Tab-separated table of C-alpha atoms and ligand atoms in Angstrom:
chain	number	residue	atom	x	y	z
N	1	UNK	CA	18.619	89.291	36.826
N	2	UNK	CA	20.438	92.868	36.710
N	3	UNK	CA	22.220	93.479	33.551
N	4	UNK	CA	25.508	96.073	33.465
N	5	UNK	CA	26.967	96.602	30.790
N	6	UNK	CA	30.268	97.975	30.546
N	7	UNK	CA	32.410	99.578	27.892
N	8	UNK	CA	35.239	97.162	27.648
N	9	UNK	CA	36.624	94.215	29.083
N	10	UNK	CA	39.100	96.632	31.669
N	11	UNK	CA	35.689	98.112	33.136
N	12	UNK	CA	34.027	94.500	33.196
N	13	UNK	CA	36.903	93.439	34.996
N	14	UNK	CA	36.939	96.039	37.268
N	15	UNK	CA	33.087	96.217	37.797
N	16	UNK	CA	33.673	91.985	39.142
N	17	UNK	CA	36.259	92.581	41.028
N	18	UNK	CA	34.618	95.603	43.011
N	19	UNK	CA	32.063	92.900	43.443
N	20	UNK	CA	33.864	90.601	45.517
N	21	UNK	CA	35.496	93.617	47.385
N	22	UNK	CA	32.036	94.480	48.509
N	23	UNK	CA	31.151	90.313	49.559
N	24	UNK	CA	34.795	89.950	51.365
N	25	UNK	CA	34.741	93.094	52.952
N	26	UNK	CA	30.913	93.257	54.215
N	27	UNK	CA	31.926	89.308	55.296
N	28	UNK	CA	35.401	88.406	55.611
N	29	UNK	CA	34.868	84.438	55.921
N	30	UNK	CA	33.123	84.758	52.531
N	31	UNK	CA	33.109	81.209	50.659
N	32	UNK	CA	33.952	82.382	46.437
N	33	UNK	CA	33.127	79.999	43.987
N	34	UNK	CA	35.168	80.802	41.451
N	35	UNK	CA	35.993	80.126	37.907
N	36	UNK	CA	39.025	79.680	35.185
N	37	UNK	CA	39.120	80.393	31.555
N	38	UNK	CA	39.786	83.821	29.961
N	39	UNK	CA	37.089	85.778	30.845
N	40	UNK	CA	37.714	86.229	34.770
N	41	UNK	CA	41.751	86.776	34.367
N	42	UNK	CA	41.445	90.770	34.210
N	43	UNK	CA	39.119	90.219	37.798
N	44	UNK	CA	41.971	88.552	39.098
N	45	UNK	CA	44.448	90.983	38.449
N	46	UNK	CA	42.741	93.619	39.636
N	47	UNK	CA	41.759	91.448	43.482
N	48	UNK	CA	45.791	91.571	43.331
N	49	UNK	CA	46.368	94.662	42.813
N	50	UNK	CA	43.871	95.593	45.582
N	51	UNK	CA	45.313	92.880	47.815
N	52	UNK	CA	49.216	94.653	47.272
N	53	UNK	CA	47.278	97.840	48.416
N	54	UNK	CA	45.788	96.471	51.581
N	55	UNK	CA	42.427	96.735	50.240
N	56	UNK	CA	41.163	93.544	50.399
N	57	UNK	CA	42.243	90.410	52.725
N	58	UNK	CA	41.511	86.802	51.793
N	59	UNK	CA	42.917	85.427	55.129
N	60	UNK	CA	39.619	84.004	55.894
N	61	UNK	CA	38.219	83.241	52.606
N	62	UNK	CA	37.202	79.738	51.292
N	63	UNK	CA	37.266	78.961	47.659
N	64	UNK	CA	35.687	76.405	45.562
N	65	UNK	CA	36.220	76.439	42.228
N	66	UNK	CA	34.011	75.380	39.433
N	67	UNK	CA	35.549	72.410	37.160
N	68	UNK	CA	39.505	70.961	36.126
N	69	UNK	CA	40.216	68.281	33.721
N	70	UNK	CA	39.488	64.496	33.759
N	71	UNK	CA	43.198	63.058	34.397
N	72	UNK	CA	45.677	65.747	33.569
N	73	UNK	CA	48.071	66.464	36.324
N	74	UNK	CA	47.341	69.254	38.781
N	75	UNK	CA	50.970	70.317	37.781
N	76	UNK	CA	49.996	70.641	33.971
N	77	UNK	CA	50.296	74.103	32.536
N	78	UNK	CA	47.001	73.716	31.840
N	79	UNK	CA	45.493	72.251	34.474
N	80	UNK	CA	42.912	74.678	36.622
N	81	UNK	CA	44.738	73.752	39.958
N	82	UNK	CA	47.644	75.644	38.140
N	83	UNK	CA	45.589	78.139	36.050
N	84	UNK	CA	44.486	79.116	39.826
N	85	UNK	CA	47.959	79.334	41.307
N	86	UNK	CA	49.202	81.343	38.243
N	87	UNK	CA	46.574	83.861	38.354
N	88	UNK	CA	45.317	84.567	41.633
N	89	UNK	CA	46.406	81.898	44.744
N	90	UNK	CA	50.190	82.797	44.542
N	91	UNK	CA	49.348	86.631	45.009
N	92	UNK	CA	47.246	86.708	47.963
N	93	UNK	CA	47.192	86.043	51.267
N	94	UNK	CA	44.797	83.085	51.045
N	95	UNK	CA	44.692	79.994	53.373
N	96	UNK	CA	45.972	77.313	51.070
N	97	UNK	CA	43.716	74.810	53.093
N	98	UNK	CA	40.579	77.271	52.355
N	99	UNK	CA	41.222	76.263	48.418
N	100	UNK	CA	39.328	73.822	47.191
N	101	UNK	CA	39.050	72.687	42.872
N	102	UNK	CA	37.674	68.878	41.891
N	103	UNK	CA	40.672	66.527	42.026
N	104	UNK	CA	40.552	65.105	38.340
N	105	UNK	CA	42.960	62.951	39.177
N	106	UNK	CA	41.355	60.973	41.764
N	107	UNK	CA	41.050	57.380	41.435
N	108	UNK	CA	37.673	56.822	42.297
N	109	UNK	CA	36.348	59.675	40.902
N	110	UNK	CA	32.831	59.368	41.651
N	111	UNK	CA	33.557	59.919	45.158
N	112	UNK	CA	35.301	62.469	44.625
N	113	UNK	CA	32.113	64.179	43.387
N	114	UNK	CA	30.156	63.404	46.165
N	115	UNK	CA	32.914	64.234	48.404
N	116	UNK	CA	33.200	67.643	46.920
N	117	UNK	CA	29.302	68.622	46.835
N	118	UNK	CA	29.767	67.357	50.906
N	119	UNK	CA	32.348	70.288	51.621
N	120	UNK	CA	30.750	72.612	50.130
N	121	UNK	CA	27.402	71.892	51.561
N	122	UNK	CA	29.099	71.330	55.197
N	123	UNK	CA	30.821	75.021	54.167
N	124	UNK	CA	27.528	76.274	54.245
N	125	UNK	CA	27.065	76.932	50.817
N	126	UNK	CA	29.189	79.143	48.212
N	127	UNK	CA	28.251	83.111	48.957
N	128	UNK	CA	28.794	84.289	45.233
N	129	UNK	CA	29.895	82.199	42.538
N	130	UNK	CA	31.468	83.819	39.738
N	131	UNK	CA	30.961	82.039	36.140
N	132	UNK	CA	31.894	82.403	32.557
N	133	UNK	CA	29.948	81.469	29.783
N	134	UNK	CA	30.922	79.347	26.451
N	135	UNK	CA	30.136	79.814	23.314
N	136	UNK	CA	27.515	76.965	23.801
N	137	UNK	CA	26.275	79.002	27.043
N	138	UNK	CA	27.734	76.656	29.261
N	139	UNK	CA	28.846	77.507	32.630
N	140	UNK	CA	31.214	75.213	34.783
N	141	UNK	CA	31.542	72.431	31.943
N	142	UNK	CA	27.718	71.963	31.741
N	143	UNK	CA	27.381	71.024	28.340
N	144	UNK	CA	24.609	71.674	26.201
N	145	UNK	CA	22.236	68.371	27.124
N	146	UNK	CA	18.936	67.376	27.814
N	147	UNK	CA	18.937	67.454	31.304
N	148	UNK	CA	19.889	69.535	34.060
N	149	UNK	CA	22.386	68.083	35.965
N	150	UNK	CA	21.784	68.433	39.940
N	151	UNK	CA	25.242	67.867	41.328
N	152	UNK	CA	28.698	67.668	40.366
N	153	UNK	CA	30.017	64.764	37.856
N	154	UNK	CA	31.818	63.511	34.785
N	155	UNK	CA	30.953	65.253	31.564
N	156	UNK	CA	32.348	64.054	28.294
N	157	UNK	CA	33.069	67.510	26.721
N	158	UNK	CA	31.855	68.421	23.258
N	159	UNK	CA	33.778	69.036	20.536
N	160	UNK	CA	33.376	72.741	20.117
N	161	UNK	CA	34.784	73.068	23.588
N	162	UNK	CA	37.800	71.216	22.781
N	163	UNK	CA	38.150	73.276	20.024
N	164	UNK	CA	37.603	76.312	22.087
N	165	UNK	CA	40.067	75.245	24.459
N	166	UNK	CA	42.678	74.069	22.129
N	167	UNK	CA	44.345	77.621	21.892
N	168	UNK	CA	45.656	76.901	25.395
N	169	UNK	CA	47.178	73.385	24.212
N	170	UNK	CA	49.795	72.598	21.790
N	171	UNK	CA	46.725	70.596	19.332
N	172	UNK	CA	43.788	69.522	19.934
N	173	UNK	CA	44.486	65.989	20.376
N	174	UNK	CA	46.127	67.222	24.182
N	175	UNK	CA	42.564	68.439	25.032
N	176	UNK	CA	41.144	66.373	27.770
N	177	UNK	CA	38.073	64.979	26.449
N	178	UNK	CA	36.231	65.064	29.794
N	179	UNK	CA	35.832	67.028	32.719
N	180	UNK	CA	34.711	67.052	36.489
N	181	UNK	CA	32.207	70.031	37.254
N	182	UNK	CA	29.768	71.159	39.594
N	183	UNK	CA	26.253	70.821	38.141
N	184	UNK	CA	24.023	73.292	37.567
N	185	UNK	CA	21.973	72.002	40.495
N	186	UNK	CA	25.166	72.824	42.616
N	187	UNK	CA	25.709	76.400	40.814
N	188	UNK	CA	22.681	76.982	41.587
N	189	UNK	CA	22.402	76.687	45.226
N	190	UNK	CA	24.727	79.711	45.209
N	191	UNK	CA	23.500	82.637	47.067
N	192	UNK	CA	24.791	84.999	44.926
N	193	UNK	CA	25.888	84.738	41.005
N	194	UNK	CA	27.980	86.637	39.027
N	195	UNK	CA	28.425	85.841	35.441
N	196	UNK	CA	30.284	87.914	33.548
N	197	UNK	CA	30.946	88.082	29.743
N	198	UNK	CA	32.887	89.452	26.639
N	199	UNK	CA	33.485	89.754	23.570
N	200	UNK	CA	31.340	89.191	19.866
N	201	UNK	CA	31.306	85.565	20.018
N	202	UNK	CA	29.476	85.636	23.265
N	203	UNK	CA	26.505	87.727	22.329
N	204	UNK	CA	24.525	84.623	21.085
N	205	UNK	CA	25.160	82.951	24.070
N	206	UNK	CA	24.050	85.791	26.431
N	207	UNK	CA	21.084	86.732	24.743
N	208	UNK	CA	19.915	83.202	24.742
N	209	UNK	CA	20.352	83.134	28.292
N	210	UNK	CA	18.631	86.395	28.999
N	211	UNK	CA	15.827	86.032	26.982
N	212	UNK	CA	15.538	82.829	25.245
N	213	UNK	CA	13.724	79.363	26.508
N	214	UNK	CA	14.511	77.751	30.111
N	215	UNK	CA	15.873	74.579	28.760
N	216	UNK	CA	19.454	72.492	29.087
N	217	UNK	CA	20.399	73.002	25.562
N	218	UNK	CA	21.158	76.497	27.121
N	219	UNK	CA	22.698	75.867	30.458
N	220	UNK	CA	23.271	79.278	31.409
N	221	UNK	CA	19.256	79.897	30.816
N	222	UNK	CA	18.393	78.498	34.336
N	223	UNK	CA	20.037	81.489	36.163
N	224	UNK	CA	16.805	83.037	34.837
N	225	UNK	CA	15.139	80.986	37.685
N	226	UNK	CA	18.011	82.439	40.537
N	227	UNK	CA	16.680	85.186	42.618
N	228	UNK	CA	19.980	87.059	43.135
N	229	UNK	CA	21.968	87.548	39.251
N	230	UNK	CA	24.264	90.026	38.534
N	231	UNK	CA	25.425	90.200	34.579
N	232	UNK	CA	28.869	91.844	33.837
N	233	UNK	CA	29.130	92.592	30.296
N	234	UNK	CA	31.025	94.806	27.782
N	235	UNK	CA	29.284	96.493	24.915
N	236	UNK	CA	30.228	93.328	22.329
N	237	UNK	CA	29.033	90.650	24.259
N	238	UNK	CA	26.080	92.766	25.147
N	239	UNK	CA	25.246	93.876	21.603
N	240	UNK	CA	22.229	91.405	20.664
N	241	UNK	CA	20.597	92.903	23.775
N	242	UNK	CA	18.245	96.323	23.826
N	243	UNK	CA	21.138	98.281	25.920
N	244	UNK	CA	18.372	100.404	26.693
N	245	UNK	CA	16.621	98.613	28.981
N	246	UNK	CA	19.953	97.693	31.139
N	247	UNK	CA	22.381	99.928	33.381
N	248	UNK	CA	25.271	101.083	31.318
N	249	UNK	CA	28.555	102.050	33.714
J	301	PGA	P1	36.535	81.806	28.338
J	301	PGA	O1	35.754	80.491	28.700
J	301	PGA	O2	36.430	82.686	29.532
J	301	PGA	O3	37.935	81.352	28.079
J	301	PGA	O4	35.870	82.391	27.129
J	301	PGA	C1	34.540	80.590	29.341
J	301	PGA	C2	33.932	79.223	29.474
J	301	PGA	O5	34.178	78.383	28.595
J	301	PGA	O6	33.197	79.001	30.435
């Protein structure tokens, strides 16, 4: 895994999205798994901005994004399908037919799952797959379990994500209480992962991953198994680790 560690979440931000500048330029038929949630929004606004100055072109790219709610309409506020449009799909240039997020609202559901592992394996697997992390160091909606899960599925969500989540709702009852996601399995099988993080209430979560116990109670701890790991931090959410041992930008 490399560690950076940035000053704030502006320079985390713009660390990621030089990241994917570097994938999409180097190869412009890049597949981006991507992710929702409020860590990755400052990324996105700074692929706009460099898409408004011609730097980058997403004409080619493929997307496949992480997780979305268990039955809430893709035209929900706070649905991901419109979390995606909002913050990045309605400011580029990308191929609407090259997006691709779990259909919670499909009615048999568990083919949607295998139907959506299919594309992405027939896509020839995601290139870099960009994740948050949860309080509970899950990534995607891989809860905190006893078991890895290999591909993507129904998870009943735990309470403390509701509650997480509820600042986006009007109470906590509107939460979804489940959730399609890629497993870990599927995360996995990314070439490239880039997980980025801030903020206080993240440090447990990050150190746990970096240096605590393989297991499923921590999901994030199996990128510690992934050969090719990049960790975008700011100072808060890196302050349980030794900074000294990791590149500070
Ligand atoms: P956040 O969520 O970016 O809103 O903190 C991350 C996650 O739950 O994966």
């Amino acid at each position: 895994m490399r560690i950076l560690v940035c000053k704030n979440y502006d320079e985390m931000s713009k660390k990621a999205a030089q990241m994917i500048l570097s994938q999409v330029t180097l190869k412009p038929d890049s597949i981006l798994g991507l992710a929702t949630g409020s860590t990755p929004i400052g990324m996105y606004k700074n692929l706009i901005d460099m898409y408004k100055n011609r730097i980058i072109d997403f004409s080619e790219v493929k997307t496949f994004n992480l997780d979305e709610y268990y039955k809430l309409p893709v035209d929900n506020d706070q649905s991901y399908h419109y979390f995606m449009d909002d913050n990045l799909f309605n400011h580029i240039n990308i191929n609407r037919e090259n997006i691709n997020i779990p259909n919670g609202m499909a009615e048999n559901i568990e083919e949607e799952c295998i139907r959506y592992d299919e594309k992405i394996k027939k896509s020839n697997g995601i290139d870099i797959q960009v994740l948050g992390i949860g309080r509970n160091a899950h990534i995607g909606f891989n809860e905190p379990t006893v078991n890895f899960e290999k591909r993507t599925y129904v998870v009943e969500l735990q309470e403390s994500t509701r509650m997480a989540n509820s600042r986006f709702f009007n109470s906590l009852d509107e939460v979804p209480k489940k959730a399609i996601t890629m497993g870990t399995g599927s995360i996995f099988e990314s070439k490239k992962i880039m997980l980025l993080a801030s903020g206080k209430e993240k440090a447990k979560a990050i150190y746990d991953t970096i240096h605590g116990k393989i297991t499923p109670e921590v999901p994030a701890s199996i990128l510690q198994l992934h050969n090719d790991v990049v960790v975008i931090l700011d100072e808060e959410a890196a302050s349980l680790l030794d900074t000294k041992e990791y590149k500070s930008l």
